[in-house]
Short mmCIF file of C-alpha atoms in Angstrom, two decimals:
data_model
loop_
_atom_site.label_atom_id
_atom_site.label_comp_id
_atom_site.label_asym_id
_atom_site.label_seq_id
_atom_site.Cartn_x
_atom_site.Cartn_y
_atom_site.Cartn_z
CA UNK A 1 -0.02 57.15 0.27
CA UNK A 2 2.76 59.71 -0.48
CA UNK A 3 6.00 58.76 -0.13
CA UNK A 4 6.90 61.74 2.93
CA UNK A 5 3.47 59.73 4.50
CA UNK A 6 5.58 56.33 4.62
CA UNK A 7 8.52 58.05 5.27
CA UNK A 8 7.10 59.56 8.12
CA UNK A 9 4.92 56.17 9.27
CA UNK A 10 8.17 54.46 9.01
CA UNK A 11 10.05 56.86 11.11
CA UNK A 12 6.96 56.85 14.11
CA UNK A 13 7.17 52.61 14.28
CA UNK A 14 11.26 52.61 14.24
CA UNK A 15 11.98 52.27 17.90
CA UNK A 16 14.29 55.18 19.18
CA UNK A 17 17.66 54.92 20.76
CA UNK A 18 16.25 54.37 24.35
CA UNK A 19 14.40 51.54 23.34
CA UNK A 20 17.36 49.59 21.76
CA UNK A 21 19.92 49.51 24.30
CA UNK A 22 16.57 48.24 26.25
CA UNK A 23 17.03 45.16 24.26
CA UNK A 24 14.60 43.38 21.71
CA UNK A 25 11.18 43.10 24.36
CA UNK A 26 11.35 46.72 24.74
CA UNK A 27 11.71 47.36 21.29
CA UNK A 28 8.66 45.47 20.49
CA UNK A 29 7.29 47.59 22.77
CA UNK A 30 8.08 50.44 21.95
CA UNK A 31 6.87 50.00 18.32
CA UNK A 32 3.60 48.82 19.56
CA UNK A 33 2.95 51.82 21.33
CA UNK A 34 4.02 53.89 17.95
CA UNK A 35 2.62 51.35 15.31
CA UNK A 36 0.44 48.96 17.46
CA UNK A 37 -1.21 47.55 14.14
CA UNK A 38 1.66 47.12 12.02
CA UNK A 39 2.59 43.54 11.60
CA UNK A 40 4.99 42.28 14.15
CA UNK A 41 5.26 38.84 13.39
CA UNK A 42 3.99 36.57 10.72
CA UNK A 43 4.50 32.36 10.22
CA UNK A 44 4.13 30.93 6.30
CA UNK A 45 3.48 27.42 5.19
CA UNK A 46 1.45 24.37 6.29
CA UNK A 47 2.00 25.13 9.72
CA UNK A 48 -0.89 22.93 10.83
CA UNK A 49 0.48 19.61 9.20
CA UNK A 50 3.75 21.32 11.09
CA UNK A 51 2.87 21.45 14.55
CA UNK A 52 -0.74 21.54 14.76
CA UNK A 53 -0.91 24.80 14.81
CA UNK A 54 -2.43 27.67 12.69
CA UNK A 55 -0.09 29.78 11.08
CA UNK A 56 -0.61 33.34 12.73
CA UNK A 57 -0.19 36.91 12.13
CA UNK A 58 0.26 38.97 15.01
CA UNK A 59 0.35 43.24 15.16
CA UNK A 60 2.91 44.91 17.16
CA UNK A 61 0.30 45.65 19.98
CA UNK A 62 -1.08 41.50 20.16
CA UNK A 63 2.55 40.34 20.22
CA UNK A 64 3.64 43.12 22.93
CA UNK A 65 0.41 41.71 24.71
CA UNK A 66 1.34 38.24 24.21
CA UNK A 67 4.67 38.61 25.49
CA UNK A 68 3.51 40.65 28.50
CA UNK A 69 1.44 37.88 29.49
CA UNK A 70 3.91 35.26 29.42
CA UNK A 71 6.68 37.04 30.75
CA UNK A 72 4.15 37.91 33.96
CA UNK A 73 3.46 33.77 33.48
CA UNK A 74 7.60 33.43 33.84
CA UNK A 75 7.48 35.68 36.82
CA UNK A 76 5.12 34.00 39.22
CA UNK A 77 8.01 30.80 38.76
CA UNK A 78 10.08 33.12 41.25
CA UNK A 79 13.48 32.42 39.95
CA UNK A 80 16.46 34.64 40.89
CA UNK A 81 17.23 37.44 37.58
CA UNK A 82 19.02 37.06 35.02
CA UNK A 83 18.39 32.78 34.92
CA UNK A 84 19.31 30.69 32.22
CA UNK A 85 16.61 30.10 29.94
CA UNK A 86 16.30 27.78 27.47
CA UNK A 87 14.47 27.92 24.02
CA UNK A 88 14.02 24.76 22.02
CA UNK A 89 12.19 25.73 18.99
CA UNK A 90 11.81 24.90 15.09
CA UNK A 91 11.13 28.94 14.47
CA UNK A 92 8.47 30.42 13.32
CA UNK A 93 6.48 33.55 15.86
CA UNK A 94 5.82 31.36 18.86
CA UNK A 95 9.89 31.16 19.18
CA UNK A 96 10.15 34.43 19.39
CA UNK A 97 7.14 35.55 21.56
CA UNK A 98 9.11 32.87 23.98
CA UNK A 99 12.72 34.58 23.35
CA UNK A 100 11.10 38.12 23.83
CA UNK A 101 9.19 36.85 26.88
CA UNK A 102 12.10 35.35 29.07
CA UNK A 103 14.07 38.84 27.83
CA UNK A 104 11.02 40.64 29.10
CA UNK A 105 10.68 38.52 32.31
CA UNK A 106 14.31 39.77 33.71
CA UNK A 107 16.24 36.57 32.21
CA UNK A 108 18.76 35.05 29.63
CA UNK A 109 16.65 33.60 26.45
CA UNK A 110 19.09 30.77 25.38
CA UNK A 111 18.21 29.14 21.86
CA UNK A 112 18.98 25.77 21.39
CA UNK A 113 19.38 24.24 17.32
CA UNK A 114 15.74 22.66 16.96
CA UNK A 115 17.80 19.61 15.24
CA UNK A 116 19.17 18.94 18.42
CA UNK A 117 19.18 15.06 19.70
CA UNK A 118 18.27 14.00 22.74
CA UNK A 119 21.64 13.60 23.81
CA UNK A 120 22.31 16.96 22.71
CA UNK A 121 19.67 18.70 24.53
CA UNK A 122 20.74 17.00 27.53
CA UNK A 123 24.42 18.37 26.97
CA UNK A 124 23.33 21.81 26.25
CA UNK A 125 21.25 21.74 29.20
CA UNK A 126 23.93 20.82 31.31
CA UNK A 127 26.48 22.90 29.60
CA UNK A 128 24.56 26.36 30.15
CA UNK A 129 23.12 25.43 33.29
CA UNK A 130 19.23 25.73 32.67
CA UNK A 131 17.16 26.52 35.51
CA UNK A 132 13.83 26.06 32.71
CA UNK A 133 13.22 25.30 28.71
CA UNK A 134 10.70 26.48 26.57
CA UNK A 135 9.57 24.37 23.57
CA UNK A 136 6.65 23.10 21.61
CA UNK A 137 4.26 20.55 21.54
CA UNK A 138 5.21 19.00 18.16
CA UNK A 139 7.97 19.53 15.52
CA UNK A 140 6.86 17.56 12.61
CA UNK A 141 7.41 14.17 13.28
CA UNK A 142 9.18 15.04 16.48
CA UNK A 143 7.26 15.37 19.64
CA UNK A 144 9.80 18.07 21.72
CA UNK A 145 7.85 18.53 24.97
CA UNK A 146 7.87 14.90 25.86
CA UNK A 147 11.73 14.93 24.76
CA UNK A 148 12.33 17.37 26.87
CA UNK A 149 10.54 15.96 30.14
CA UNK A 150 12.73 12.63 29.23
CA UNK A 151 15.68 14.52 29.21
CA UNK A 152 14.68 16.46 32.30
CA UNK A 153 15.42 13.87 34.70
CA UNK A 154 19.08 13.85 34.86
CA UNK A 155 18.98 17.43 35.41
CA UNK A 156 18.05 18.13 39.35
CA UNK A 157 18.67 21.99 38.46
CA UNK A 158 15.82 22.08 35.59
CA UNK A 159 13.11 23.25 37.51
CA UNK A 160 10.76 24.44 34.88
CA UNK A 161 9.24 22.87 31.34
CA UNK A 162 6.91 24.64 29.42
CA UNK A 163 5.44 24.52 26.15
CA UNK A 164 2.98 25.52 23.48
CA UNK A 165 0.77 23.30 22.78
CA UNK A 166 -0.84 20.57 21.18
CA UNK A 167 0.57 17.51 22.65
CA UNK A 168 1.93 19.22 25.71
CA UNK A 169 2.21 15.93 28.71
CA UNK A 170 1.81 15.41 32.40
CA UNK A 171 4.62 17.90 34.02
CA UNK A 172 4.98 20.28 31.12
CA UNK A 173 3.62 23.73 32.02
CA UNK A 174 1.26 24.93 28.77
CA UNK A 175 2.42 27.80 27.07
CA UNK A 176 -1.34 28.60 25.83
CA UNK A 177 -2.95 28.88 29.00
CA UNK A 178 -0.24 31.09 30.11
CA UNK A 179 -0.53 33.19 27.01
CA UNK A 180 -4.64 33.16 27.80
CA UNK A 181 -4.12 34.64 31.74
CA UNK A 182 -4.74 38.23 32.55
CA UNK A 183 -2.11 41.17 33.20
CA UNK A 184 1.11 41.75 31.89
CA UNK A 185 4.32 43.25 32.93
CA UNK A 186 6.35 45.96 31.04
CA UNK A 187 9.69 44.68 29.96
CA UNK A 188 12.73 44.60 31.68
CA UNK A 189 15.92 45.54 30.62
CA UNK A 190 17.76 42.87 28.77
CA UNK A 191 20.34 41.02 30.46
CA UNK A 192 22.23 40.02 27.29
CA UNK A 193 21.47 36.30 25.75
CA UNK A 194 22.89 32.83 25.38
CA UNK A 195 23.56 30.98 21.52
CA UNK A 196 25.56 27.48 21.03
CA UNK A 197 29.19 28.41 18.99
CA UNK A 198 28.79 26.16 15.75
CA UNK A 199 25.39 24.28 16.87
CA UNK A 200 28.29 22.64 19.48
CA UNK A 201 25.84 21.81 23.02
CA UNK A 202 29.05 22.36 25.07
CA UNK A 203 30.33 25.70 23.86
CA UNK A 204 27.96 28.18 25.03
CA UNK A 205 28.55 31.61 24.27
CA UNK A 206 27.34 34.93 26.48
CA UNK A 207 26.48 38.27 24.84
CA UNK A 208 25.71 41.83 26.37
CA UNK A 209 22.30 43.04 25.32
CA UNK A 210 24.78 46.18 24.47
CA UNK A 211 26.68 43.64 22.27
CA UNK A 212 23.61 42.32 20.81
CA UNK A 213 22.35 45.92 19.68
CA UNK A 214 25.96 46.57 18.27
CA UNK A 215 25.62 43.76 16.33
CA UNK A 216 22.06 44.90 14.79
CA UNK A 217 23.43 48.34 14.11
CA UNK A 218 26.31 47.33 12.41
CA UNK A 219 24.13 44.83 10.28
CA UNK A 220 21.39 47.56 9.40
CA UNK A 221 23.94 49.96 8.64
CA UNK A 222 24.85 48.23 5.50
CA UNK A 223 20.96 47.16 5.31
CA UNK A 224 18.69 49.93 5.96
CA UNK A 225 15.44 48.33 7.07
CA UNK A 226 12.53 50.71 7.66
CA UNK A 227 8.90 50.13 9.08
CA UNK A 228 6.67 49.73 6.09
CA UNK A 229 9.02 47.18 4.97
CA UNK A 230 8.76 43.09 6.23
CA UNK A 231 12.07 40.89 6.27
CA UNK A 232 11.04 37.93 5.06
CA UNK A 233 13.57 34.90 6.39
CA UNK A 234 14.27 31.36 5.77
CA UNK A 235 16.81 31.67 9.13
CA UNK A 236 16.22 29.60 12.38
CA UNK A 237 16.82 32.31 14.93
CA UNK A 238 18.56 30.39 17.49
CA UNK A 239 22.05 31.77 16.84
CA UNK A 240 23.49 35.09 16.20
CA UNK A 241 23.49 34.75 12.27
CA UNK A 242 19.06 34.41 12.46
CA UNK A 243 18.98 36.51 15.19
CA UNK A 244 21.01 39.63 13.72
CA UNK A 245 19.26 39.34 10.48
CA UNK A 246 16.02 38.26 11.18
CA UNK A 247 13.99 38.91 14.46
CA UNK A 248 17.12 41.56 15.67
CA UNK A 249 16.97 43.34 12.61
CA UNK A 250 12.99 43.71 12.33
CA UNK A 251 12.35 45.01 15.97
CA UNK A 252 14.75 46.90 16.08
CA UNK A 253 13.79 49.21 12.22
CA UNK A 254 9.85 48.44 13.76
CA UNK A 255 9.11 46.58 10.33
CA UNK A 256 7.53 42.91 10.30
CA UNK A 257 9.50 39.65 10.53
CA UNK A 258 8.15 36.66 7.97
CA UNK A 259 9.50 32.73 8.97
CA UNK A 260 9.67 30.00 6.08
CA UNK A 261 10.37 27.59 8.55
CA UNK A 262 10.20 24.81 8.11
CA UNK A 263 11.29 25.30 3.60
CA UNK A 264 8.67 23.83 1.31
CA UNK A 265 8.71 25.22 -2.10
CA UNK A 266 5.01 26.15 -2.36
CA UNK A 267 4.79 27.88 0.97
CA UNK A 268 8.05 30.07 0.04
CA UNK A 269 6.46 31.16 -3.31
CA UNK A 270 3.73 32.06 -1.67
CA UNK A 271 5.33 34.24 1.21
CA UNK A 272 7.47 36.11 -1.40
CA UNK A 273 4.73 37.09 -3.70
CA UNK A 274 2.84 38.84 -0.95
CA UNK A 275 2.25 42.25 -1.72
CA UNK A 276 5.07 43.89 0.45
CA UNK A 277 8.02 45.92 0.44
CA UNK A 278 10.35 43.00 1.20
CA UNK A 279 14.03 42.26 2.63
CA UNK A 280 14.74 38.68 1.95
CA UNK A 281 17.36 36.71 3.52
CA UNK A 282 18.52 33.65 2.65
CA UNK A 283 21.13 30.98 3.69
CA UNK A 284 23.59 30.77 0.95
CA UNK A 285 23.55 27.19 0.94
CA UNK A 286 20.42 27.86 -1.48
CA UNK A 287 21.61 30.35 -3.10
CA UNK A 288 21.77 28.83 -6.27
CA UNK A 289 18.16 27.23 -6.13
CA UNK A 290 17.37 30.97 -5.83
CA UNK A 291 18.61 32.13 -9.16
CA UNK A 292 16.47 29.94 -10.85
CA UNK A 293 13.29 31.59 -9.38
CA UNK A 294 12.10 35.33 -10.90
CA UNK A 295 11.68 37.74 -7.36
CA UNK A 296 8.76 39.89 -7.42
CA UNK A 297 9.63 43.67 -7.80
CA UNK A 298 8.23 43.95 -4.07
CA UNK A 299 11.87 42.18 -2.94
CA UNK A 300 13.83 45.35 -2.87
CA UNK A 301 17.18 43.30 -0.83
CA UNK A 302 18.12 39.60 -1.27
CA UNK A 303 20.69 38.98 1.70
CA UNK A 304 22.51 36.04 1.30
CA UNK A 305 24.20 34.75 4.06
CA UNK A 306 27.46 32.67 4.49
CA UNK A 307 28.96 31.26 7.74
CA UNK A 308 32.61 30.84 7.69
CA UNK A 309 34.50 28.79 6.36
CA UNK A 310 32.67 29.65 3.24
CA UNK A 311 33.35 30.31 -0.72
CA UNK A 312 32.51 33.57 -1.99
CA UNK A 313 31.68 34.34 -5.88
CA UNK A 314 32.45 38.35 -5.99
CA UNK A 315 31.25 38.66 -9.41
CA UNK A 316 30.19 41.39 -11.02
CA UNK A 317 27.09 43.40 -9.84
CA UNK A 318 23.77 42.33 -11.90
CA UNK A 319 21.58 44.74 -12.66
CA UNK A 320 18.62 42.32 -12.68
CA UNK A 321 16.80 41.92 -9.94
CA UNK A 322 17.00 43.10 -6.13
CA UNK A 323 19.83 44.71 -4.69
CA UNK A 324 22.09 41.91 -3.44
CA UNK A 325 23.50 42.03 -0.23
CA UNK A 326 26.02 39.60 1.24
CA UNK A 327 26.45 39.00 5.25
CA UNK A 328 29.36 36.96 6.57
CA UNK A 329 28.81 35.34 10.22
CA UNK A 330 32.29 34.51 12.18
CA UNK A 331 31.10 31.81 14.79
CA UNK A 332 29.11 33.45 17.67
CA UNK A 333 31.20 36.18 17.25
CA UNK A 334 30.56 38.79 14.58
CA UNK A 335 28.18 39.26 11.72
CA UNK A 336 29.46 41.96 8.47
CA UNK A 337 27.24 42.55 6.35
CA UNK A 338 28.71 44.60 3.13
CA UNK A 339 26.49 45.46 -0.13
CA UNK A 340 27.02 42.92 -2.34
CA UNK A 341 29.62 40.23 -2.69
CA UNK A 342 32.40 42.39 -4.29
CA UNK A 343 32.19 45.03 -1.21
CA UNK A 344 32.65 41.60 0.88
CA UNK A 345 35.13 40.74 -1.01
CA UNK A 346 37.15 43.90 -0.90
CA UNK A 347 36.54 44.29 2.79
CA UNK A 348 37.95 41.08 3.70
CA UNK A 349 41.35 41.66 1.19
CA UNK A 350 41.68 45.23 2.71
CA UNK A 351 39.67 45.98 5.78
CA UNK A 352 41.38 49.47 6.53
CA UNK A 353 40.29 50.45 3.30
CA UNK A 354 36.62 49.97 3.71
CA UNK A 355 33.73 52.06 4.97
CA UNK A 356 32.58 50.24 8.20
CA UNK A 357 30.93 51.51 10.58
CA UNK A 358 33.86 51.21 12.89
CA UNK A 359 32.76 52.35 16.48
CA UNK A 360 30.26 48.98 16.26
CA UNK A 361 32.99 46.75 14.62
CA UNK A 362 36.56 47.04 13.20
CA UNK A 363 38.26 45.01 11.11
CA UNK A 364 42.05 44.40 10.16
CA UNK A 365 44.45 41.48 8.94
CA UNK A 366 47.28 40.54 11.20
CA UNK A 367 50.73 39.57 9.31
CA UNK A 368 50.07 35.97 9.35
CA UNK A 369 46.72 36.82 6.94
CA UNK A 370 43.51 36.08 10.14
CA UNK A 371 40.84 38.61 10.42
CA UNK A 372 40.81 40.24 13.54
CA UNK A 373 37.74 42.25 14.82
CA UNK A 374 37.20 44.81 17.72
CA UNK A 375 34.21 46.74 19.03
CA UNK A 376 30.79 46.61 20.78
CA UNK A 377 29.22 44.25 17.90
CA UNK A 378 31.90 41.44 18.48
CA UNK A 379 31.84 41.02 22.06
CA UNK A 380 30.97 37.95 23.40
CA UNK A 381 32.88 35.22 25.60
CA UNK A 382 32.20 31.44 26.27
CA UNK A 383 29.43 30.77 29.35
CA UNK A 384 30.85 29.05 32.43
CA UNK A 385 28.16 27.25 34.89
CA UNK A 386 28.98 29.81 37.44
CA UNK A 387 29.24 34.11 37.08
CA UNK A 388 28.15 35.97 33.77
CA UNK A 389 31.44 36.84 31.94
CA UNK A 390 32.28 40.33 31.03
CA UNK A 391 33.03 40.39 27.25
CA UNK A 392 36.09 43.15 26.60
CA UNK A 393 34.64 44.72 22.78
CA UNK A 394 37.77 46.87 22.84
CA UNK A 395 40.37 44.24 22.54
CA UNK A 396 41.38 43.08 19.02
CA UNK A 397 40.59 39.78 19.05
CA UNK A 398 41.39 36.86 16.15
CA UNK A 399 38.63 35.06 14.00
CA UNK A 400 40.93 32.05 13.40
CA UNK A 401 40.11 32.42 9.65
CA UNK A 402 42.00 34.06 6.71
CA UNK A 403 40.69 34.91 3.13
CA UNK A 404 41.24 33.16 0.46
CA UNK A 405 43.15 35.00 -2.44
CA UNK A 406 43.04 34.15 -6.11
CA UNK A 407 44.54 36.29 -8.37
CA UNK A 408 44.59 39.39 -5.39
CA UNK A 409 41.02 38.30 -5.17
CA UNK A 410 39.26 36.94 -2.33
CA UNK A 411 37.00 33.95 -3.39
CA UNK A 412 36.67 32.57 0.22
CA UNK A 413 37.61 32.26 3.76
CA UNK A 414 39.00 29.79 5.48
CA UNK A 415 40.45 28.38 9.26
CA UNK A 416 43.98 29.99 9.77
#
């Protein structure tokens, strides 16, 4: 295939502008109708031994399908828009068919940390006022449905468990059967989403689906994803830092999304040496394992990712290798994403000096040293039990960090 050919195939599966402020269902959508049998959605390792469970690849058109279904499934429960829904899952597709499915079904997807407690869930719950949760069958050793209905008890507001399936019990609605019914809906338009501040079950944080699409922007604007390309990820999407760069980022450029979740060795080397066009993003806790290991040429992007407070090696750019790219998450708040560590680096040190895209997110440093940021990607505001907040993206607000400067270079960032 030329390369105009995959230029132009990319270009026909990349949702338009219409689609994204739709939010992520309609994307999928929307690329389904373009590219309905491009990959959508792909799981890697044992994911039998896992969950019980075969790993699957779906298309664009039998995850759109999927979704549909469900999201009709959520709709027969009758509760009022925009509820609080929450998703307790270890990652992988069936997460995000869920996620997509409450967004498509008129409500808030809310996903929980899968290393949650029980007391946790319970406080999380309670916190973000669930009206229904989502999980899975089995998490390894774990056995999350039956958690769940445990935990369900001291919540007289939880009026709907559901979950894929095997080892779904008594009282727990199966996700399968659901996914098995006839007719579908079309998408409705996001009402924004719900992610935990630091993991923390009592600091739940609200986003726009406007604010959520700002974020992606800003993200692929550094990061050009386009359709023929996969992004393969060893991020949990239940917070903004997964989300933006994993299952945000592939919907919205209409490319494939690849989970290593849960990590084992053999079943990463064997996602990365698939024959794709590959973005891969990594936590940069690993980071160093990583260098040991020789990337295909298919990896064309290595994103590592940090989440403040973090250290950062600038360094000098290697020619070796993929293109590195380094994101930096602030909380729930913002993601930037800036090629390479010495771009982060210098953006950070002197934020008015670099080339962001600044009508999604601005940066500056106030006199006392704290990033600030401003703009559509950063808004968000904590949850309360009762109304939605209205996140203000136009105020400057502070990160409560501050670089740290060695020698006029920044080699972390800190809390202020």
């Amino acid at each position: 295939m030329s390369a105009f050919a995959v230029a132009e195939r990319a270009a026909e599966a990349a949702p338009d502008a219409s689609a994204r402020s739709g939010g992520l269902a309609a994307c999928l959508f929307a690329a389904a109708l373009a590219s309905p049998q491009r990959t959508a959605l792909r799981d890697s390792g044992d994911r039998v031994a896992w969950c019980g469970r075969p790993a699957i690849t779906w298309t664009y058109a039998a995850a759109a399908e999927i979704v549909g279904r469900l999201a009709r499934g959520i709709g027969t429960w009758r509760l009022p828009a925009g509820s609080r829904i929450g998703l307790w899952f270890s990652g992988g597709a069936e997460s995000a068919l869920a996620h997509l499915a409450v967004e498509a079904a008129g409500h808030l997807p809310c996903p929980m940390p899968a290393v949650w407690d029980s007391g946790q869930l319970s406080a999380g719950i309670a916190a973000a006022g669930f009206v229904a949760v989502l999980t899975e069958g089995r998490r390894g050793p774990r056995r999350p449905a039956e958690e769940l209905a445990r935990a369900a008890m001291g919540h007289f507001g939880l009026r709907y468990l559901a979950a894929f399936g095997p080892g779904v019990p008594d009282g727990v609605i199966s996700l399968d059967a659901m996914a098995l019914e006839r007719g579908i809906v079309e998408p409705a338009a996001s009402r924004g989403l719900v992610t935990f501040a630091g993991g923390d079950p009592g600091r739940p944080i609200f986003r726009t689906a406007a604010a959520l699409t700002a974020a992606i922007d800003a993200h692929l604007d550094a990061l050009p994803v386009t359709g023929d390309e996969r992004i393969l990820t060893l991020l949990p999407a239940h917070d903004l830092r997964g989300l933006v760069t994993g299952l945000g980022a592939a919907l919205s450029a209409g490319a494939g999304l690849e989970t290593v979740i849960p990590f084992d060795e053999a079943g990463f080397r064997a996602a990365v040496m698939r024959p794709v066009p590959t973005r891969l993003v990594v936590p940069a806790l690993i980071e160093s394992a990583l260098s040991a290991l020789t990337l295909p040429w298919t990896v064309r992007t290595l994103d590592v990712v940090h989440r403040v407070p973090a250290g950062l090696t600038p360094g000098a750019p290697d020619s070796a290798g993929p293109q590195r790219i380094d994101s930096l998450v602030f909380d729930e708040d913002a993601v930037l994403t800036r090629p390479g560590g010495r771009d982060l680096a210098a953006t950070l040190a002197h934020p008015e000096r670099a080339p962001l895209p600044r009508a999604l997110l601005a940066l500056a440093r106030g006199a006392d040293g704290r990033v600030a940021y401003r703009g559509p990607a950063c808004a968000a505001a904590p949850l309360a039990r009762g109304a939605v907040p209205e996140p203000d993206g136009q105020a400057w607000r502070s990160s409560g960090y501050r670089p740290v400067l060695s020698d006029g270079i920044v080699t972390g960032v800190e809390p202020a």
